[in-house]
Short mmCIF file of C-alpha atoms in Angstrom, two decimals:
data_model
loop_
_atom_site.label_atom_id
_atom_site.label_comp_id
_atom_site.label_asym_id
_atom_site.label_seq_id
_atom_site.Cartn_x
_atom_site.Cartn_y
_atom_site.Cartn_z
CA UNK I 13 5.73 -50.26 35.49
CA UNK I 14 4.31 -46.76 35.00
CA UNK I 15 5.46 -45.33 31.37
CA UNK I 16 4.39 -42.12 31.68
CA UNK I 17 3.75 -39.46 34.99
CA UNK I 18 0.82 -37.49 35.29
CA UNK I 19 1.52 -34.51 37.09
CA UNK I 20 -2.43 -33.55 38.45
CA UNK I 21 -1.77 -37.16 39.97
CA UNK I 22 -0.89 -36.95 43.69
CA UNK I 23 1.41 -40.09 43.90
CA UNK I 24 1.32 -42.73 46.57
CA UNK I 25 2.95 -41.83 49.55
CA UNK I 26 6.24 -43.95 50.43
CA UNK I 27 5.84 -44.76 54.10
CA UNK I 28 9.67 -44.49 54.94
CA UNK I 29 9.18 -40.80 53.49
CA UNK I 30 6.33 -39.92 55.24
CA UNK I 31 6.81 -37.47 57.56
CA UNK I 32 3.61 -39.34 59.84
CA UNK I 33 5.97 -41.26 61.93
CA UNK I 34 6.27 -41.95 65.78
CA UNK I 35 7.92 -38.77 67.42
CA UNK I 36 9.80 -39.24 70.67
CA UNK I 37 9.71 -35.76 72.36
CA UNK I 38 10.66 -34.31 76.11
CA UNK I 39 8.50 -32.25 78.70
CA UNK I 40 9.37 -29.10 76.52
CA UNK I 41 7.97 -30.60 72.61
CA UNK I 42 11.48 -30.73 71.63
CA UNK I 43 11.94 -33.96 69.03
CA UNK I 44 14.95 -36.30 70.17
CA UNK I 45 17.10 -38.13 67.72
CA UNK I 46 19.72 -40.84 68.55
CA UNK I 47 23.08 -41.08 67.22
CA UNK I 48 26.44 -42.01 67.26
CA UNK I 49 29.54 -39.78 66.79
CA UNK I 50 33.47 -39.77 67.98
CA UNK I 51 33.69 -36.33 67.02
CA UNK I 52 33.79 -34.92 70.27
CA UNK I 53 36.20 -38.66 72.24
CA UNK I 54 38.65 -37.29 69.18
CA UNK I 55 38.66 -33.37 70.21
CA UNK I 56 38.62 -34.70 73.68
CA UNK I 57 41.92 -36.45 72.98
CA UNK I 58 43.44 -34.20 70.06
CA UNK I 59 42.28 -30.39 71.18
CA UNK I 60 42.37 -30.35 67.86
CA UNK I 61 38.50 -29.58 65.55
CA UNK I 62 38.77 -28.68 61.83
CA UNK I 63 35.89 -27.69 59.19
CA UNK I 64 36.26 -31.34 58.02
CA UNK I 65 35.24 -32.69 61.10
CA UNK I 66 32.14 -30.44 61.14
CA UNK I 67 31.34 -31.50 58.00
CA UNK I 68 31.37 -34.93 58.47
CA UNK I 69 29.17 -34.34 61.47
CA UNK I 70 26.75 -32.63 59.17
CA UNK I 71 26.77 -35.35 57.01
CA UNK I 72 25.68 -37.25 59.70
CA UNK I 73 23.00 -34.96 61.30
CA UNK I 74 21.24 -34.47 57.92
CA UNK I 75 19.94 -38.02 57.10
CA UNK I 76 18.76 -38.16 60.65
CA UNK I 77 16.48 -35.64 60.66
CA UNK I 78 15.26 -35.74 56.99
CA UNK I 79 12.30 -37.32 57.92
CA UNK I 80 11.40 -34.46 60.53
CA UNK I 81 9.51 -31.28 59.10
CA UNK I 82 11.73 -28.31 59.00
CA UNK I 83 9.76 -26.79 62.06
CA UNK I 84 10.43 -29.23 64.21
CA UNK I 85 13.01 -28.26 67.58
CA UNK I 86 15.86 -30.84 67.54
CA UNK I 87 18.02 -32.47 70.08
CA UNK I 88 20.45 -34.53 68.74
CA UNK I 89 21.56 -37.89 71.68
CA UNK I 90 24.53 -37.96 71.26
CA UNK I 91 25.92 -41.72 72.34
CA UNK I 92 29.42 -41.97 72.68
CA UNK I 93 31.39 -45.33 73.18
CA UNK I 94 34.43 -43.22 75.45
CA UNK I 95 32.82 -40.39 76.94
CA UNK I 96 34.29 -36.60 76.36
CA UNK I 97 34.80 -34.05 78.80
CA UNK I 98 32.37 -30.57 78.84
CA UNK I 99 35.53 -28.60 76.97
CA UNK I 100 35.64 -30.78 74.15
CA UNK I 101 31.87 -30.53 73.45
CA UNK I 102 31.62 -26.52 74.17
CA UNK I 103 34.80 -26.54 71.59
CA UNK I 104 32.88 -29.02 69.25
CA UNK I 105 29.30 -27.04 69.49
CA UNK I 106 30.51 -23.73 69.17
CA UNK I 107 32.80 -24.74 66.00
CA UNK I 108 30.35 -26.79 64.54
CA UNK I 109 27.39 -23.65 64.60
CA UNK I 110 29.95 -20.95 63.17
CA UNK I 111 30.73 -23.77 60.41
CA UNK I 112 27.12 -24.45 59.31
CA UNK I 113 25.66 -20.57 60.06
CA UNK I 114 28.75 -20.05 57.73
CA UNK I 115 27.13 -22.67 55.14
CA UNK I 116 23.83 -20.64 55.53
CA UNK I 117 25.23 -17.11 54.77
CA UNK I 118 26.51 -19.09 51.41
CA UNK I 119 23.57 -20.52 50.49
CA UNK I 120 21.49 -17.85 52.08
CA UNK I 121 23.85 -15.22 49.30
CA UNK I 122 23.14 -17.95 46.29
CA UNK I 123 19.61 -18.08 47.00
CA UNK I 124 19.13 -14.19 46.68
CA UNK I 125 21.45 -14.20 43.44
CA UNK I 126 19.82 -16.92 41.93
CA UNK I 127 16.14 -14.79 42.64
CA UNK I 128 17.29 -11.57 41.34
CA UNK I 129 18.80 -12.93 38.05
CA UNK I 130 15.25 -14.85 37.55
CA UNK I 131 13.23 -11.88 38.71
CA UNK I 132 15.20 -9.67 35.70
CA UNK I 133 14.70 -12.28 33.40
CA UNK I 134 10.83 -11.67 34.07
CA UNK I 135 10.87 -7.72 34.35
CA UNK I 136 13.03 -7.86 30.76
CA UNK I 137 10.28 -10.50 29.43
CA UNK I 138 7.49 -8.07 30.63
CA UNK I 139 8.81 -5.01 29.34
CA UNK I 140 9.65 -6.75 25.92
CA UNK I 141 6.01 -7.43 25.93
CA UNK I 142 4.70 -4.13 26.50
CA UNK I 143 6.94 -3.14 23.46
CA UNK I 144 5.59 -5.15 21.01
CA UNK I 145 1.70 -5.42 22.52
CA UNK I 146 1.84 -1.37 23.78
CA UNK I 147 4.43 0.79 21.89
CA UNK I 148 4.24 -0.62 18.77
CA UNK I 149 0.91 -1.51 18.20
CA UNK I 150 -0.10 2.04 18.85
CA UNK I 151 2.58 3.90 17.28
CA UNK I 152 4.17 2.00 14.73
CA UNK I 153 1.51 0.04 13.81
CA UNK I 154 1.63 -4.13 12.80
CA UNK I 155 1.79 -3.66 8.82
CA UNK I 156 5.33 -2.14 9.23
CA UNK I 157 6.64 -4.75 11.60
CA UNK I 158 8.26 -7.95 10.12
CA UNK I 159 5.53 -10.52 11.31
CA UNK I 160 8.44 -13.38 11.86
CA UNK I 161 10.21 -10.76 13.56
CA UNK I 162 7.40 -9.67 15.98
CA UNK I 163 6.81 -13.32 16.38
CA UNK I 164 10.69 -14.05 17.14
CA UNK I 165 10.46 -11.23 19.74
CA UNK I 166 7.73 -12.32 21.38
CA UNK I 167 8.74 -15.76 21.93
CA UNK I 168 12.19 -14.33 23.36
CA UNK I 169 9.67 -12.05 26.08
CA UNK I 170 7.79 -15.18 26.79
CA UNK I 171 10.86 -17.43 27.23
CA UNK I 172 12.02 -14.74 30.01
CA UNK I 173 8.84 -14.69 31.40
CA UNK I 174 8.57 -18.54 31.79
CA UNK I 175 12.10 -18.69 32.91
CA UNK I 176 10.82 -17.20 36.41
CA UNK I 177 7.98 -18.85 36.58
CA UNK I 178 10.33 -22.18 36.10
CA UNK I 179 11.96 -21.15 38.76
CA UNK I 180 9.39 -20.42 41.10
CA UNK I 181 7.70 -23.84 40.64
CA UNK I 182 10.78 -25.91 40.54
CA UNK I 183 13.14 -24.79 42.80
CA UNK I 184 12.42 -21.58 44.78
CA UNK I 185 10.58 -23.57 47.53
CA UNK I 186 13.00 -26.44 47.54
CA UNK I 187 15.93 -23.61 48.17
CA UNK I 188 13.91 -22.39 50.92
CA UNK I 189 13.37 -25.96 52.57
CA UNK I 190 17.13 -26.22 52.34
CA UNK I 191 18.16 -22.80 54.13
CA UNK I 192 15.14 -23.67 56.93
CA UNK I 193 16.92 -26.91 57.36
CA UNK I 194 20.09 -25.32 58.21
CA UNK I 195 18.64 -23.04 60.51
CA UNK I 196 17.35 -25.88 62.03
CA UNK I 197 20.01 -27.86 62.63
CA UNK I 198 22.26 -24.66 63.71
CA UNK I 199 19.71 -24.50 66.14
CA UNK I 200 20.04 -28.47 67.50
CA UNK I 201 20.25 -28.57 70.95
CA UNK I 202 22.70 -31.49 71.87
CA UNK I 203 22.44 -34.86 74.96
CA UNK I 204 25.52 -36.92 75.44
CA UNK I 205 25.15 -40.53 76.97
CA UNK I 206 27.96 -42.96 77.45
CA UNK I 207 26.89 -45.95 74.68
CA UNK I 208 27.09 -49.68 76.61
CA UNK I 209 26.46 -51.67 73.61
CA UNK I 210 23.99 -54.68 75.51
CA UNK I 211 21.87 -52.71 77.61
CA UNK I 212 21.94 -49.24 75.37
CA UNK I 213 20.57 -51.42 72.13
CA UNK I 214 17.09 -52.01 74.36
CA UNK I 215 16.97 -48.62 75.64
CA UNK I 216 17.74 -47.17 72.07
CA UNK I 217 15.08 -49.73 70.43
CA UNK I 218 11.87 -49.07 73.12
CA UNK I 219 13.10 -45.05 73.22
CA UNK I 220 13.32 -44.43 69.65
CA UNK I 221 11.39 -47.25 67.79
CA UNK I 222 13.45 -48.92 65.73
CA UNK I 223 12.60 -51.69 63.55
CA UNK I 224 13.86 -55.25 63.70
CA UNK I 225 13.05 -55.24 59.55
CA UNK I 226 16.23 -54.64 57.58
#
């Protein structure tokens, strides 16, 4: 057991995070992904879609296509165990891209806020530098300045300063992988097949690779 993490380390790769795995793709270099769903049999029977029912298909989308880069063009197969008619899906589709472009305008909105509140943090840590290394340095001069209370004021200009750069290391790009994901999958193109549980578990395992290891 490792008790401490060195950060100039590149750590070991975990295979089931690797994004180096087998992609099944069509004629057109689109990536397919299986999976199972009674979102659209309910609609079909109900006429009835709500913003919970999208987001419990986007719960389920997600962890699919983790392990595919953000770039990648999606179509989601779609098995279904009683089959819908073409209504229900247009009414599930349509309802489900307005609900997550909806989630991207939100996070899209948080994102920017979240950039300009860092990116004032680091113009106010700049400018309190030039203050104390600029203005008063040449026309105040250091013997009447407090020294802990240049010191103090400097740190606080630093603090801002790092407070961006924080930001920019740590979770600007992650943000960004997040808001490309959503484009992506408000871009997913979507297959429907009718799921026959003996012969569909062969087709599914040969198509899409799945392991017998559990």
């Amino acid at each position: 057991m490792r008790l401490f993490r060195n950060f100039f380390t590149k750590e070991p790769l975990n295979p089931a995070k690797s994004n180096r795995m087998l992609v099944t793709r069509d004629k057109q270099g689109r990536a397919h992904v299986a999976m199972h769903s009674t979102i659209f049999s309910d609609v079909n029977e109900n006429i009835l879609a709500s913003n919970s029912m999208f987001a419990d298909l986007l719960n389920d989308i997600q962890p699919c296509i983790e392990p595919y880069s953000v770039k990648e063009k999606i179509v989601m197969d779609v098995f279904e165990t009683k089959v819908s008619n073409d209504f229900a899906r247009d009414t599930v589709i349509i309802g489900f891209k307005r609900y997550v472009n909806s989630c991207l305008y939100g996070l899209k909105k948080q994102h920017l806020s979240r950039f300009f509140l860092f990116f004032s943090f680091l113009v106010f840590g700049v400018l309190i530098e030039f203050i104390l290394y600029f203005l008063v340095q040449k026309y105040v001069g250091a013997e009447f300045t407090s020294h802990w209370l240049f010191k103090s004021v400097e740190v606080l200009g630093t603090l801002f300063i790092w407070q961006f750069g924080g930001y920019l290391a740590f979770e600007f790009l992650g943000e960004r992988k997040q808001l490309n994901r959503y484009k992506q999958i408000a871009n997913i193109e979507f297959e429907f097949k009718h799921w026959d549980w003996f012969p569909a578990f062969f087709i599914i395992r040969m198509h899409y690779g799945f392991s017998s290891r559990y």
